[in-house]
Amino acid sequence: MALFITDKCTNCDMCLPECPNDAISVGDEIYVIDPNLCTECVGHYDRTLSQILCKHPFQLNGARLGDHQNQS
C-alpha cells in the first residue's frame, strides 16, 4: 500500500530530495507519489517522511495519518 499526497501540499520541496526510493515527483499542481516505488519509508525511517517533514501529512488508504509536524 502506498501513500499519496493531498491537495494541501504546499510544494515546499522538503520531501522530494529525502525520498529513499525516488517515489516522489513533481505533478501537475502538487507532488505525487508513484505507488509502485513507495515503501512508506519502511527500512529507511522510523516514520514516514510526511510525519517527519510535512505540515500536512500524506494519506494512506484514505485515512489521515495524523497531524504530525516536524519536531526538530
PDB file of C-alpha atoms in Angstrom:
ATOM      1  CA  MET A   1       0.000   0.000   0.000  1.00  0.00           C
ATOM      2  CA  ALA A   2       1.405   3.397  -0.911  1.00  0.00           C
ATOM      3  CA  LEU A   3       0.986   6.883   0.460  1.00  0.00           C
ATOM      4  CA  PHE A   4      -0.497   9.734  -1.546  1.00  0.00           C
ATOM      5  CA  ILE A   5      -0.097  13.486  -1.293  1.00  0.00           C
ATOM      6  CA  THR A   6      -3.250  15.522  -0.710  1.00  0.00           C
ATOM      7  CA  ASP A   7      -4.255  18.858  -2.206  1.00  0.00           C
ATOM      8  CA  LYS A   8      -2.990  20.522   0.994  1.00  0.00           C
ATOM      9  CA  CYS A   9       0.554  20.124  -0.345  1.00  0.00           C
ATOM     10  CA  THR A  10       2.325  23.495  -0.443  1.00  0.00           C
ATOM     11  CA  ASN A  11       5.124  22.310  -2.762  1.00  0.00           C
ATOM     12  CA  CYS A  12       7.711  23.112  -0.097  1.00  0.00           C
ATOM     13  CA  ASP A  13      10.135  20.656  -1.768  1.00  0.00           C
ATOM     14  CA  MET A  14      11.259  19.116   1.526  1.00  0.00           C
ATOM     15  CA  CYS A  15      10.150  15.558   0.715  1.00  0.00           C
ATOM     16  CA  LEU A  16      11.441  15.253  -2.853  1.00  0.00           C
ATOM     17  CA  PRO A  17      15.186  15.005  -2.100  1.00  0.00           C
ATOM     18  CA  GLU A  18      14.614  12.882   1.033  1.00  0.00           C
ATOM     19  CA  CYS A  19      12.545  10.057  -0.512  1.00  0.00           C
ATOM     20  CA  PRO A  20      14.741   6.927  -0.288  1.00  0.00           C
ATOM     21  CA  ASN A  21      13.026   5.291  -3.267  1.00  0.00           C
ATOM     22  CA  ASP A  22      12.675   8.299  -5.600  1.00  0.00           C
ATOM     23  CA  ALA A  23       8.921   7.682  -5.455  1.00  0.00           C
ATOM     24  CA  ILE A  24       8.038  11.390  -5.192  1.00  0.00           C
ATOM     25  CA  SER A  25       7.947  13.552  -8.305  1.00  0.00           C
ATOM     26  CA  VAL A  26       6.537  16.865  -9.469  1.00  0.00           C
ATOM     27  CA  GLY A  27       2.920  16.529 -10.617  1.00  0.00           C
ATOM     28  CA  ASP A  28       0.698  18.989 -12.473  1.00  0.00           C
ATOM     29  CA  GLU A  29      -0.112  21.048  -9.375  1.00  0.00           C
ATOM     30  CA  ILE A  30       1.407  19.220  -6.396  1.00  0.00           C
ATOM     31  CA  TYR A  31       3.924  16.469  -5.816  1.00  0.00           C
ATOM     32  CA  VAL A  32       2.803  12.897  -6.479  1.00  0.00           C
ATOM     33  CA  ILE A  33       3.925   9.509  -5.189  1.00  0.00           C
ATOM     34  CA  ASP A  34       4.460   6.542  -7.502  1.00  0.00           C
ATOM     35  CA  PRO A  35       2.680   3.657  -5.718  1.00  0.00           C
ATOM     36  CA  ASN A  36       4.959   1.154  -7.459  1.00  0.00           C
ATOM     37  CA  LEU A  37       8.031   2.711  -5.818  1.00  0.00           C
ATOM     38  CA  CYS A  38       6.650   3.813  -2.436  1.00  0.00           C
ATOM     39  CA  THR A  39       7.503   1.587   0.524  1.00  0.00           C
ATOM     40  CA  GLU A  40       6.113   4.034   3.117  1.00  0.00           C
ATOM     41  CA  CYS A  41       9.758   4.628   4.121  1.00  0.00           C
ATOM     42  CA  VAL A  42       9.959   1.175   5.752  1.00  0.00           C
ATOM     43  CA  GLY A  43      13.580   0.279   6.395  1.00  0.00           C
ATOM     44  CA  HIS A  44      14.749   3.875   5.943  1.00  0.00           C
ATOM     45  CA  TYR A  45      12.977   5.995   8.576  1.00  0.00           C
ATOM     46  CA  ASP A  46      11.125   5.270  11.822  1.00  0.00           C
ATOM     47  CA  ARG A  47       8.140   7.217  10.462  1.00  0.00           C
ATOM     48  CA  THR A  48       7.030   8.316   7.002  1.00  0.00           C
ATOM     49  CA  LEU A  49       8.646  11.418   5.530  1.00  0.00           C
ATOM     50  CA  SER A  50       5.414  13.317   5.853  1.00  0.00           C
ATOM     51  CA  GLN A  51       5.292  12.616   9.572  1.00  0.00           C
ATOM     52  CA  ILE A  52       8.855  13.881   9.898  1.00  0.00           C
ATOM     53  CA  LEU A  53       8.879  16.834   7.491  1.00  0.00           C
ATOM     54  CA  CYS A  54       5.416  17.907   6.429  1.00  0.00           C
ATOM     55  CA  LYS A  55       2.843  20.218   7.998  1.00  0.00           C
ATOM     56  CA  HIS A  56       0.173  18.344   6.003  1.00  0.00           C
ATOM     57  CA  PRO A  57       0.969  14.605   6.296  1.00  0.00           C
ATOM     58  CA  PHE A  58       0.458  12.286   3.346  1.00  0.00           C
ATOM     59  CA  GLN A  59      -2.523   9.969   3.489  1.00  0.00           C
ATOM     60  CA  LEU A  60      -2.686   6.207   3.447  1.00  0.00           C
ATOM     61  CA  ASN A  61      -5.696   4.288   2.208  1.00  0.00           C
ATOM     62  CA  GLY A  62      -7.893   7.372   2.607  1.00  0.00           C
ATOM     63  CA  ALA A  63      -7.249   7.657   6.358  1.00  0.00           C
ATOM     64  CA  ARG A  64      -5.416  10.562   7.921  1.00  0.00           C
ATOM     65  CA  LEU A  65      -2.021   9.575   9.300  1.00  0.00           C
ATOM     66  CA  GLY A  66      -2.202  12.316  11.895  1.00  0.00           C
ATOM     67  CA  ASP A  67      -1.171  15.859  12.410  1.00  0.00           C
ATOM     68  CA  HIS A  68       2.494  15.102  12.968  1.00  0.00           C
ATOM     69  CA  GLN A  69       4.742  18.067  12.362  1.00  0.00           C
ATOM     70  CA  ASN A  70       8.487  18.292  12.234  1.00  0.00           C
ATOM     71  CA  GLN A  71       9.578  18.495  15.863  1.00  0.00           C
ATOM     72  CA  SER A  72      13.210  19.444  15.198  1.00  0.00           C
TER      73      SER A  72
END
